[in-house]
Amino acid sequence: METEMLYALRDPLGVPSHPLMFLVLGVLTWAMHIVAVHVLLGSSALAIYGSLSSQSHWRRLAAAMVNTAKVAISVAIVFGVAPLLFVQVIYDPFWYTSNVLSAWWVIGFIIILIIGAVALFAFYVMNKSMAEVEKTRCPGSMILAIALFLVVGFIMHALAVQMLHPEKWMEWYAPGGIIDPSGRSIHEFNLWRFGFFIALSAPMIGLWLYAYRRYLMARENENAEYLDFLKRLAASLGSIGGVISLVFFIAWMLTLPENIASFATSIWPVLTILALAAAVAFPMLIARKLDTGLWGYAPFAVGIIAGLVVAIMREAVRWQTLFGVHGYNPLDYKVHMDWYSTLLFIITLVVMGGAVLSYLVTVAWKAGQTKGMYTPSPAVNRLGNFAIATVAIWILQYFGFGLWVAYM
Ligand code: HEM
């Protein structure tokens, strides 16, 4: 397809800040999205497996993992919206075409996600005392939730892959010359690529388990056998899951479209494999330190860095396809600088996001480490008040600025 045609599909208004900002934020937030997705899928899988077991450690783990999944789904959604915004700003000709070609699935996406989330919460509500009792109520709801999350992820996968094939769009839109405007079909996918992103859930939840274990270790009289069980499980998930992910990754690289087949022998796959191997090996490398200080959290932090490398490599695939093959450069998008929205975005993210998140994490953390009732210190209360004030100011400026633009 002609490069000019792709450029013609751009928003003539341009973008409100330098496109590099959208590109970098897109990669960063997608990395957070996929790590949260890994924790969601990994914890959900451990929850269902553990809930079907009668072994006490497994049941305790299952109860903890349902709680983790409950939070992870919110984080995955929040960090899913962010790259969604960025991708449609700088890659709008591709993203929108891909969405319109499978519109039925794009709309279905949200319904499927809602049913999946409700199924997860239903399982949680029905099994609040899973650690204490041997009976698990309605495990089918958790299995349904996992299946629907996978469908949701698959839809995103198809959209992300279809956007890379502008040369096929006409054939998909009008197969054999007859227009099909229904948007009912998924036109392109690569199960190896999808499988790779999903399989990473196993090593990532392994790294998460080290952090969970470290968190429990801060409690007095924690059950040493349970801590050992967690360590062994984390190590197996890391190594077995790591190998499975590697197989999927290599298969994805071998099945890349012909016009970007050379990507498989570039530096990116090497960096990706090194980063993932380092993350999986890290807990063994710091073996003795793992139980000292805050080192127990380090494996998950290294996992996040590996997730970022995966996200950069994924963006490099897109770059090589859209720029290398089709001549589309997202960085030459026309800029109509809008300082208000740019500064508002940065301040919202850093000040409001930072304050609210720090407060919530501090309270959740301290409450989990305290026996009995937790009473926040004056400093934590001040942080909470500051966080609420930033949200109030944000809402005021939102309506204030909107009314000013509309009526002044
Ligand atoms: C909870 C279930 C979800 C799962 C399992 C999931 C999984 C995935 C996977 C595997 C990919 C990579 C696809 C690929 O490149 O081949 C992806 C991409 C993406 N996801 Fe999710 N996702 C979920 C929910 C969401 C939600 C709720 C949103 C936002 C509303 C979202 C937004 C995105 C976006 C925008 C991309 C592509 C970004 C880009 O191409 O730059 N996801 N997701």
Short mmCIF file of C-alpha atoms and ligand atoms in Angstrom, two decimals:
data_model
loop_
_atom_site.label_atom_id
_atom_site.label_comp_id
_atom_site.label_asym_id
_atom_site.label_seq_id
_atom_site.Cartn_x
_atom_site.Cartn_y
_atom_site.Cartn_z
CA MET A 1 0.00 0.00 0.00
CA GLU A 2 1.19 3.47 -0.82
CA THR A 3 2.92 5.26 2.03
CA GLU A 4 1.07 8.50 1.13
CA MET A 5 -2.22 6.67 1.63
CA LEU A 6 -1.20 5.75 5.18
CA TYR A 7 -0.16 9.34 5.86
CA ALA A 8 -3.49 10.57 4.49
CA LEU A 9 -5.29 8.53 7.15
CA ARG A 10 -3.65 10.59 9.91
CA ASP A 11 -5.55 13.08 12.02
CA PRO A 12 -5.09 16.42 10.20
CA LEU A 13 -5.11 18.20 13.58
CA GLY A 14 -1.78 16.61 14.44
CA VAL A 15 -0.77 15.60 17.95
CA PRO A 16 -0.67 17.84 21.05
CA SER A 17 2.92 17.10 22.07
CA HIS A 18 6.03 15.56 20.55
CA PRO A 19 5.20 12.07 19.18
CA LEU A 20 8.28 10.66 20.91
CA MET A 21 6.54 11.28 24.23
CA PHE A 22 3.58 9.15 23.12
CA LEU A 23 5.87 6.46 21.79
CA VAL A 24 7.93 6.21 25.00
CA LEU A 25 4.88 6.37 27.27
CA GLY A 26 3.14 3.79 25.11
CA VAL A 27 5.97 1.32 25.57
CA LEU A 28 6.37 2.05 29.29
CA THR A 29 2.69 1.72 30.09
CA TRP A 30 2.28 -1.36 27.94
CA ALA A 31 5.13 -2.96 29.90
CA MET A 32 3.19 -2.26 33.11
CA HIS A 33 0.02 -3.59 31.45
CA ILE A 34 1.55 -6.86 30.45
CA VAL A 35 3.24 -7.40 33.83
CA ALA A 36 -0.13 -6.83 35.52
CA VAL A 37 -1.74 -9.23 33.01
CA HIS A 38 0.90 -11.82 33.90
CA VAL A 39 0.21 -11.44 37.60
CA LEU A 40 -3.54 -11.64 36.90
CA LEU A 41 -3.33 -14.80 34.78
CA GLY A 42 -0.67 -16.40 36.99
CA SER A 43 -2.51 -15.73 40.24
CA SER A 44 -5.83 -16.85 38.74
CA ALA A 45 -4.26 -20.11 37.56
CA LEU A 46 -2.68 -20.75 40.98
CA ALA A 47 -5.99 -19.88 42.63
CA ILE A 48 -7.99 -22.41 40.66
CA TYR A 49 -5.32 -25.10 40.99
CA GLY A 50 -4.98 -24.52 44.73
CA SER A 51 -8.71 -24.34 45.30
CA LEU A 52 -9.13 -27.81 43.78
CA SER A 53 -6.50 -29.23 46.13
CA SER A 54 -7.12 -30.44 49.65
CA GLN A 55 -3.57 -29.66 50.75
CA SER A 56 -3.46 -26.87 53.32
CA HIS A 57 -0.57 -24.90 51.76
CA TRP A 58 -2.24 -24.94 48.38
CA ARG A 59 -5.54 -23.80 49.84
CA ARG A 60 -3.88 -20.97 51.70
CA LEU A 61 -2.04 -19.95 48.55
CA ALA A 62 -5.26 -20.13 46.52
CA ALA A 63 -6.99 -17.77 48.96
CA ALA A 64 -4.09 -15.29 48.74
CA MET A 65 -3.96 -15.54 44.94
CA VAL A 66 -7.68 -14.76 44.53
CA ASN A 67 -7.00 -11.55 46.44
CA THR A 68 -4.02 -10.84 44.20
CA ALA A 69 -6.05 -11.48 41.04
CA LYS A 70 -8.76 -9.12 42.27
CA VAL A 71 -6.26 -6.26 42.48
CA ALA A 72 -4.28 -7.29 39.40
CA ILE A 73 -7.33 -7.07 37.15
CA SER A 74 -7.83 -3.42 38.12
CA VAL A 75 -4.16 -2.64 37.53
CA ALA A 76 -4.20 -4.50 34.18
CA ILE A 77 -7.23 -2.51 33.03
CA VAL A 78 -5.85 0.87 34.15
CA PHE A 79 -2.51 0.14 32.50
CA GLY A 80 -4.32 -1.21 29.44
CA VAL A 81 -6.18 2.04 28.85
CA ALA A 82 -2.93 4.04 28.85
CA PRO A 83 -1.24 2.32 25.87
CA LEU A 84 -4.64 2.26 24.17
CA LEU A 85 -4.61 6.06 24.24
CA PHE A 86 -1.02 6.33 23.08
CA VAL A 87 -1.27 3.79 20.26
CA GLN A 88 -4.29 5.51 18.77
CA VAL A 89 -2.53 8.89 18.86
CA ILE A 90 0.59 8.07 16.86
CA TYR A 91 -0.53 4.94 15.03
CA ASP A 92 -4.11 6.02 14.34
CA PRO A 93 -4.18 5.01 10.63
CA PHE A 94 -3.28 1.45 11.63
CA TRP A 95 -5.06 1.05 14.95
CA TYR A 96 -8.42 2.37 13.77
CA THR A 97 -8.39 0.39 10.54
CA SER A 98 -7.59 -2.77 12.46
CA ASN A 99 -10.39 -1.98 14.94
CA VAL A 100 -12.97 -1.23 12.27
CA LEU A 101 -12.13 -4.42 10.39
CA SER A 102 -12.94 -6.40 13.57
CA ALA A 103 -15.40 -3.95 15.12
CA TRP A 104 -17.70 -6.66 16.41
CA TRP A 105 -14.84 -8.07 18.49
CA VAL A 106 -13.72 -4.65 19.71
CA ILE A 107 -17.18 -4.01 21.14
CA GLY A 108 -17.42 -7.60 22.40
CA PHE A 109 -14.08 -7.08 24.18
CA ILE A 110 -15.57 -4.92 26.91
CA ILE A 111 -18.58 -7.21 27.47
CA ILE A 112 -16.36 -10.29 27.67
CA LEU A 113 -14.04 -8.48 30.09
CA ILE A 114 -16.95 -7.45 32.33
CA ILE A 115 -18.33 -11.02 32.45
CA GLY A 116 -14.81 -12.32 33.22
CA ALA A 117 -14.33 -9.79 36.03
CA VAL A 118 -17.74 -10.59 37.52
CA ALA A 119 -16.91 -14.32 37.41
CA LEU A 120 -13.63 -13.65 39.24
CA PHE A 121 -15.36 -11.60 41.93
CA ALA A 122 -18.14 -14.20 42.25
CA PHE A 123 -15.51 -16.85 42.93
CA TYR A 124 -13.88 -14.58 45.50
CA VAL A 125 -17.15 -13.84 47.32
CA MET A 126 -18.18 -17.50 47.38
CA ASN A 127 -14.83 -18.69 48.72
CA LYS A 128 -13.81 -16.17 51.32
CA SER A 129 -12.85 -18.86 53.81
CA MET A 130 -11.08 -21.13 51.33
CA ALA A 131 -7.96 -21.36 53.49
CA GLU A 132 -9.94 -22.68 56.46
CA VAL A 133 -12.46 -25.02 54.83
CA GLU A 134 -11.80 -27.84 52.39
CA LYS A 135 -14.76 -27.19 50.15
CA THR A 136 -14.50 -24.91 47.13
CA ARG A 137 -17.69 -23.37 45.83
CA CYS A 138 -18.27 -22.96 42.11
CA PRO A 139 -14.72 -23.43 40.76
CA GLY A 140 -16.33 -23.13 37.32
CA SER A 141 -16.63 -19.38 37.81
CA MET A 142 -12.86 -19.05 38.15
CA ILE A 143 -12.26 -21.28 35.12
CA LEU A 144 -14.71 -19.15 33.15
CA ALA A 145 -12.94 -15.98 34.29
CA ILE A 146 -9.55 -17.26 33.08
CA ALA A 147 -11.01 -18.39 29.75
CA LEU A 148 -12.63 -15.00 29.18
CA PHE A 149 -9.44 -13.12 30.11
CA LEU A 150 -7.65 -15.16 27.47
CA VAL A 151 -10.30 -14.25 24.89
CA VAL A 152 -9.91 -10.56 25.83
CA GLY A 153 -6.13 -10.82 25.43
CA PHE A 154 -6.56 -12.62 22.12
CA ILE A 155 -8.74 -9.83 20.76
CA MET A 156 -6.04 -7.28 21.66
CA HIS A 157 -3.46 -9.56 20.08
CA ALA A 158 -5.41 -9.77 16.80
CA LEU A 159 -5.86 -6.00 16.69
CA ALA A 160 -2.14 -5.45 17.34
CA VAL A 161 -1.20 -7.91 14.56
CA GLN A 162 -3.78 -6.78 11.99
CA MET A 163 -2.52 -3.22 12.22
CA LEU A 164 0.85 -4.44 10.95
CA HIS A 165 -0.58 -5.62 7.62
CA PRO A 166 -1.84 -2.63 5.62
CA GLU A 167 -1.11 -4.59 2.43
CA LYS A 168 -3.90 -7.04 3.37
CA TRP A 169 -6.56 -4.56 4.53
CA MET A 170 -8.32 -4.28 1.17
CA GLU A 171 -8.59 -8.03 0.84
CA TRP A 172 -10.03 -8.25 4.36
CA TYR A 173 -12.46 -5.41 3.76
CA ALA A 174 -13.62 -6.64 0.36
CA PRO A 175 -12.77 -10.32 0.00
CA GLY A 176 -12.93 -11.25 -3.68
CA GLY A 177 -14.05 -7.68 -4.44
CA ILE A 178 -17.25 -7.94 -2.38
CA ILE A 179 -17.40 -5.50 0.53
CA ASP A 180 -17.97 -7.04 3.95
CA PRO A 181 -18.63 -4.17 6.37
CA SER A 182 -19.79 -6.43 9.24
CA GLY A 183 -16.56 -6.34 11.24
CA ARG A 184 -17.33 -9.85 12.44
CA SER A 185 -14.06 -11.49 11.49
CA ILE A 186 -10.69 -11.79 13.14
CA HIS A 187 -8.37 -11.65 10.14
CA GLU A 188 -4.86 -12.28 11.39
CA PHE A 189 -3.14 -13.72 14.44
CA ASN A 190 0.00 -15.57 15.40
CA LEU A 191 -0.54 -18.14 18.13
CA TRP A 192 3.18 -18.30 18.90
CA ARG A 193 3.32 -14.58 19.56
CA PHE A 194 0.14 -14.68 21.64
CA GLY A 195 1.34 -17.83 23.42
CA PHE A 196 4.63 -16.15 24.28
CA PHE A 197 2.93 -13.20 25.99
CA ILE A 198 0.61 -15.55 27.88
CA ALA A 199 3.28 -18.13 28.81
CA LEU A 200 5.31 -15.39 30.47
CA SER A 201 2.66 -15.43 33.19
CA ALA A 202 4.30 -18.54 34.67
CA PRO A 203 7.79 -17.12 35.34
CA MET A 204 6.32 -13.74 36.28
CA ILE A 205 3.99 -15.17 38.93
CA GLY A 206 6.99 -17.17 40.18
CA LEU A 207 8.87 -13.89 40.71
CA TRP A 208 5.78 -12.44 42.33
CA LEU A 209 5.68 -15.38 44.78
CA TYR A 210 9.16 -14.45 46.04
CA ALA A 211 7.81 -11.00 46.89
CA TYR A 212 4.71 -12.48 48.54
CA ARG A 213 6.96 -14.76 50.57
CA ARG A 214 9.15 -11.84 51.66
CA TYR A 215 6.03 -9.95 52.67
CA LEU A 216 4.93 -12.84 54.91
CA MET A 217 8.41 -13.17 56.40
CA ALA A 218 7.99 -9.75 58.02
CA ARG A 219 5.21 -11.22 60.17
CA GLU A 220 6.00 -12.80 63.48
CA ASN A 221 5.77 -16.59 63.76
CA GLU A 222 5.07 -17.16 60.10
CA ASN A 223 4.78 -20.83 59.15
CA ALA A 224 8.28 -21.85 57.94
CA GLU A 225 6.92 -24.82 55.98
CA TYR A 226 4.60 -22.57 54.03
CA LEU A 227 7.49 -20.22 53.26
CA ASP A 228 9.52 -23.16 51.97
CA PHE A 229 6.62 -24.37 49.88
CA LEU A 230 6.38 -20.91 48.28
CA LYS A 231 10.09 -20.83 47.51
CA ARG A 232 10.05 -24.23 45.82
CA LEU A 233 6.95 -23.37 43.82
CA ALA A 234 8.39 -20.02 42.74
CA ALA A 235 11.60 -21.70 41.54
CA SER A 236 9.73 -24.34 39.50
CA LEU A 237 7.39 -21.78 37.94
CA GLY A 238 10.40 -19.66 37.01
CA SER A 239 12.41 -22.42 35.37
CA ILE A 240 9.65 -24.47 33.71
CA GLY A 241 7.67 -21.37 32.71
CA GLY A 242 10.85 -19.74 31.44
CA VAL A 243 11.61 -22.67 29.12
CA ILE A 244 8.04 -22.79 27.79
CA SER A 245 8.12 -19.03 27.12
CA LEU A 246 11.42 -19.41 25.31
CA VAL A 247 9.97 -22.09 23.02
CA PHE A 248 7.04 -19.81 22.15
CA PHE A 249 9.35 -16.88 21.59
CA ILE A 250 11.64 -18.77 19.21
CA ALA A 251 8.62 -20.10 17.32
CA TRP A 252 7.26 -16.55 17.03
CA MET A 253 10.55 -15.31 15.65
CA LEU A 254 10.64 -18.18 13.13
CA THR A 255 7.11 -17.40 11.94
CA LEU A 256 7.56 -13.65 11.48
CA PRO A 257 6.17 -12.38 8.16
CA GLU A 258 8.69 -12.69 5.35
CA ASN A 259 9.21 -8.95 4.97
CA ILE A 260 10.56 -8.65 8.53
CA ALA A 261 12.07 -12.13 8.87
CA SER A 262 15.50 -10.52 9.41
CA PHE A 263 14.25 -9.21 12.77
CA ALA A 264 14.75 -12.72 14.16
CA THR A 265 18.51 -12.40 13.75
CA SER A 266 18.73 -8.81 15.03
CA ILE A 267 19.92 -7.73 18.46
CA TRP A 268 16.37 -7.55 19.88
CA PRO A 269 15.61 -11.25 20.30
CA VAL A 270 19.04 -11.70 21.91
CA LEU A 271 18.38 -8.89 24.39
CA THR A 272 14.93 -10.29 25.14
CA ILE A 273 16.22 -13.78 25.86
CA LEU A 274 19.05 -12.39 28.01
CA ALA A 275 16.65 -10.20 30.01
CA LEU A 276 14.22 -13.06 30.60
CA ALA A 277 17.00 -15.49 31.49
CA ALA A 278 18.46 -12.95 33.93
CA ALA A 279 15.06 -12.47 35.59
CA VAL A 280 14.51 -16.22 35.99
CA ALA A 281 18.06 -16.83 37.24
CA PHE A 282 18.16 -13.82 39.54
CA PRO A 283 16.64 -15.47 42.66
CA MET A 284 19.25 -18.24 42.38
CA LEU A 285 22.06 -15.74 41.91
CA ILE A 286 21.17 -13.93 45.11
CA ALA A 287 20.27 -17.20 46.85
CA ARG A 288 21.65 -16.37 50.29
CA LYS A 289 20.56 -12.76 50.28
CA LEU A 290 16.99 -13.62 49.32
CA ASP A 291 15.94 -13.83 52.98
CA THR A 292 17.74 -10.68 54.11
CA GLY A 293 16.60 -7.08 54.07
CA LEU A 294 14.41 -6.14 51.15
CA TRP A 295 16.15 -8.52 48.73
CA GLY A 296 13.09 -10.77 48.64
CA TYR A 297 11.35 -8.11 46.53
CA ALA A 298 14.22 -7.74 44.08
CA PRO A 299 13.30 -10.72 41.81
CA PHE A 300 9.95 -9.14 40.95
CA ALA A 301 11.64 -5.79 40.30
CA VAL A 302 14.02 -7.54 37.89
CA GLY A 303 10.94 -9.19 36.32
CA ILE A 304 9.46 -5.74 35.64
CA ILE A 305 12.70 -4.69 33.91
CA ALA A 306 12.53 -7.86 31.78
CA GLY A 307 8.91 -6.94 30.97
CA LEU A 308 10.14 -3.57 29.78
CA VAL A 309 12.70 -5.21 27.50
CA VAL A 310 9.91 -7.39 26.06
CA ALA A 311 7.82 -4.25 25.47
CA ILE A 312 10.71 -2.48 23.70
CA MET A 313 11.35 -5.53 21.51
CA ARG A 314 7.62 -5.66 20.64
CA GLU A 315 7.75 -2.01 19.64
CA ALA A 316 10.84 -2.72 17.53
CA VAL A 317 8.82 -5.34 15.60
CA ARG A 318 6.18 -2.69 14.92
CA TRP A 319 8.81 -0.12 13.95
CA GLN A 320 10.56 -2.46 11.54
CA THR A 321 7.20 -3.32 9.94
CA LEU A 322 5.58 0.09 9.69
CA PHE A 323 8.68 2.20 9.06
CA GLY A 324 11.05 -0.35 7.55
CA VAL A 325 8.54 -1.99 5.20
CA HIS A 326 5.74 0.58 4.75
CA GLY A 327 7.68 3.84 5.19
CA TYR A 328 5.45 5.20 7.97
CA ASN A 329 7.35 7.19 10.59
CA PRO A 330 5.26 7.93 13.71
CA LEU A 331 7.84 10.48 14.83
CA ASP A 332 7.15 12.88 11.95
CA TYR A 333 3.55 13.45 13.04
CA LYS A 334 2.54 17.12 12.80
CA VAL A 335 2.75 18.71 16.28
CA HIS A 336 0.21 21.27 17.49
CA MET A 337 1.80 21.93 20.84
CA ASP A 338 -0.79 22.12 23.63
CA TRP A 339 1.05 23.00 26.82
CA TYR A 340 -1.99 22.90 29.05
CA SER A 341 -2.86 19.30 28.31
CA THR A 342 0.79 18.22 28.24
CA LEU A 343 1.54 19.75 31.64
CA LEU A 344 -1.77 18.58 33.06
CA PHE A 345 -0.96 15.05 31.98
CA ILE A 346 2.51 15.09 33.55
CA ILE A 347 1.34 16.71 36.79
CA THR A 348 -1.61 14.31 37.05
CA LEU A 349 0.67 11.34 36.58
CA VAL A 350 3.49 12.43 38.87
CA VAL A 351 1.81 14.48 41.62
CA MET A 352 -1.72 13.10 41.87
CA GLY A 353 -0.89 9.57 40.73
CA GLY A 354 2.21 9.51 42.95
CA ALA A 355 0.37 10.77 46.05
CA VAL A 356 -2.71 8.55 45.70
CA LEU A 357 -0.71 5.45 44.89
CA SER A 358 1.83 6.02 47.68
CA TYR A 359 -0.98 6.45 50.18
CA LEU A 360 -2.89 3.35 49.09
CA VAL A 361 0.22 1.19 48.94
CA THR A 362 1.45 2.44 52.36
CA VAL A 363 -1.89 1.74 54.05
CA ALA A 364 -2.29 -1.68 52.41
CA TRP A 365 1.28 -2.57 53.28
CA LYS A 366 1.16 -1.44 56.91
CA ALA A 367 -2.26 -3.01 57.49
CA GLY A 368 -1.00 -6.33 56.18
CA GLN A 369 2.03 -6.26 58.48
CA THR A 370 0.12 -5.27 61.62
CA LYS A 371 -1.50 -7.73 63.97
CA GLY A 372 -4.99 -6.63 65.03
CA MET A 373 -6.29 -3.18 64.15
CA TYR A 374 -3.99 -0.85 62.17
CA THR A 375 -3.99 2.85 63.06
CA PRO A 376 -2.18 5.08 60.54
CA SER A 377 0.53 7.42 61.85
CA PRO A 378 0.06 11.25 61.53
CA ALA A 379 2.52 11.26 58.59
CA VAL A 380 0.42 8.64 56.71
CA ASN A 381 -2.73 10.64 57.48
CA ARG A 382 -1.10 13.79 56.09
CA LEU A 383 -0.19 11.89 52.92
CA GLY A 384 -3.82 10.73 52.64
CA ASN A 385 -5.16 14.27 53.04
CA PHE A 386 -2.71 15.56 50.45
CA ALA A 387 -3.80 12.81 48.03
CA ILE A 388 -7.48 13.72 48.50
CA ALA A 389 -6.68 17.42 48.03
CA THR A 390 -4.92 16.74 44.71
CA VAL A 391 -7.95 14.80 43.46
CA ALA A 392 -10.29 17.63 44.55
CA ILE A 393 -8.11 20.24 42.78
CA TRP A 394 -8.00 18.04 39.70
CA ILE A 395 -11.81 17.81 39.54
CA LEU A 396 -12.13 21.59 40.04
CA GLN A 397 -9.69 22.39 37.25
CA TYR A 398 -11.43 19.85 34.98
CA PHE A 399 -14.84 21.48 35.27
CA GLY A 400 -13.41 25.01 35.65
CA PHE A 401 -11.32 24.80 32.50
CA GLY A 402 -14.12 23.09 30.57
CA LEU A 403 -16.69 25.76 31.52
CA TRP A 404 -14.18 28.50 30.76
CA VAL A 405 -13.51 27.09 27.28
CA ALA A 406 -17.24 26.57 26.62
CA TYR A 407 -18.60 29.91 27.81
CA MET A 408 -15.82 32.51 27.88
C1 HEM B 1 -7.64 -8.79 31.34
C2 HEM B 1 -7.35 -9.33 30.25
C3 HEM B 1 -6.29 -8.87 29.29
C4 HEM B 1 -5.32 -9.65 28.78
C5 HEM B 1 -5.10 -11.13 29.05
C6 HEM B 1 -4.54 -8.83 27.88
C7 HEM B 1 -3.45 -9.29 27.16
C8 HEM B 1 -2.79 -8.57 26.20
C9 HEM B 1 -1.77 -9.09 25.35
C10 HEM B 1 -1.26 -10.52 25.38
C11 HEM B 1 -1.38 -8.11 24.52
C12 HEM B 1 -0.28 -8.19 23.46
C13 HEM B 1 -0.85 -8.60 22.14
C14 HEM B 1 0.20 -8.65 21.08
O1 HEM B 1 0.96 -7.70 20.92
O2 HEM B 1 0.26 -9.67 20.38
C15 HEM B 1 -2.16 -6.94 24.86
C16 HEM B 1 -2.04 -5.75 24.21
C17 HEM B 1 -2.81 -4.67 24.52
N1 HEM B 1 -3.74 -4.57 25.53
FE1 HEM B 1 -4.31 -6.00 26.80
N2 HEM B 1 -5.03 -7.58 27.87
C18 HEM B 1 -6.11 -7.54 28.72
C19 HEM B 1 -6.90 -6.46 29.00
C20 HEM B 1 -6.76 -5.23 28.42
C21 HEM B 1 -7.61 -4.07 28.69
C22 HEM B 1 -8.79 -4.06 29.65
C23 HEM B 1 -7.14 -3.05 27.93
C24 HEM B 1 -7.62 -1.64 27.82
C25 HEM B 1 -8.80 -1.21 27.84
C26 HEM B 1 -6.02 -3.55 27.17
C27 HEM B 1 -5.29 -2.82 26.27
C28 HEM B 1 -4.29 -3.32 25.47
C29 HEM B 1 -3.69 -2.57 24.40
C30 HEM B 1 -4.03 -1.14 23.99
C31 HEM B 1 -2.77 -3.42 23.79
C32 HEM B 1 -1.92 -3.13 22.55
C33 HEM B 1 -1.02 -1.97 22.73
C34 HEM B 1 -0.21 -1.70 21.51
O3 HEM B 1 -0.28 -2.40 20.49
O4 HEM B 1 0.57 -0.77 21.62
N3 HEM B 1 -5.82 -4.87 27.49
N4 HEM B 1 -3.01 -7.23 25.89
#
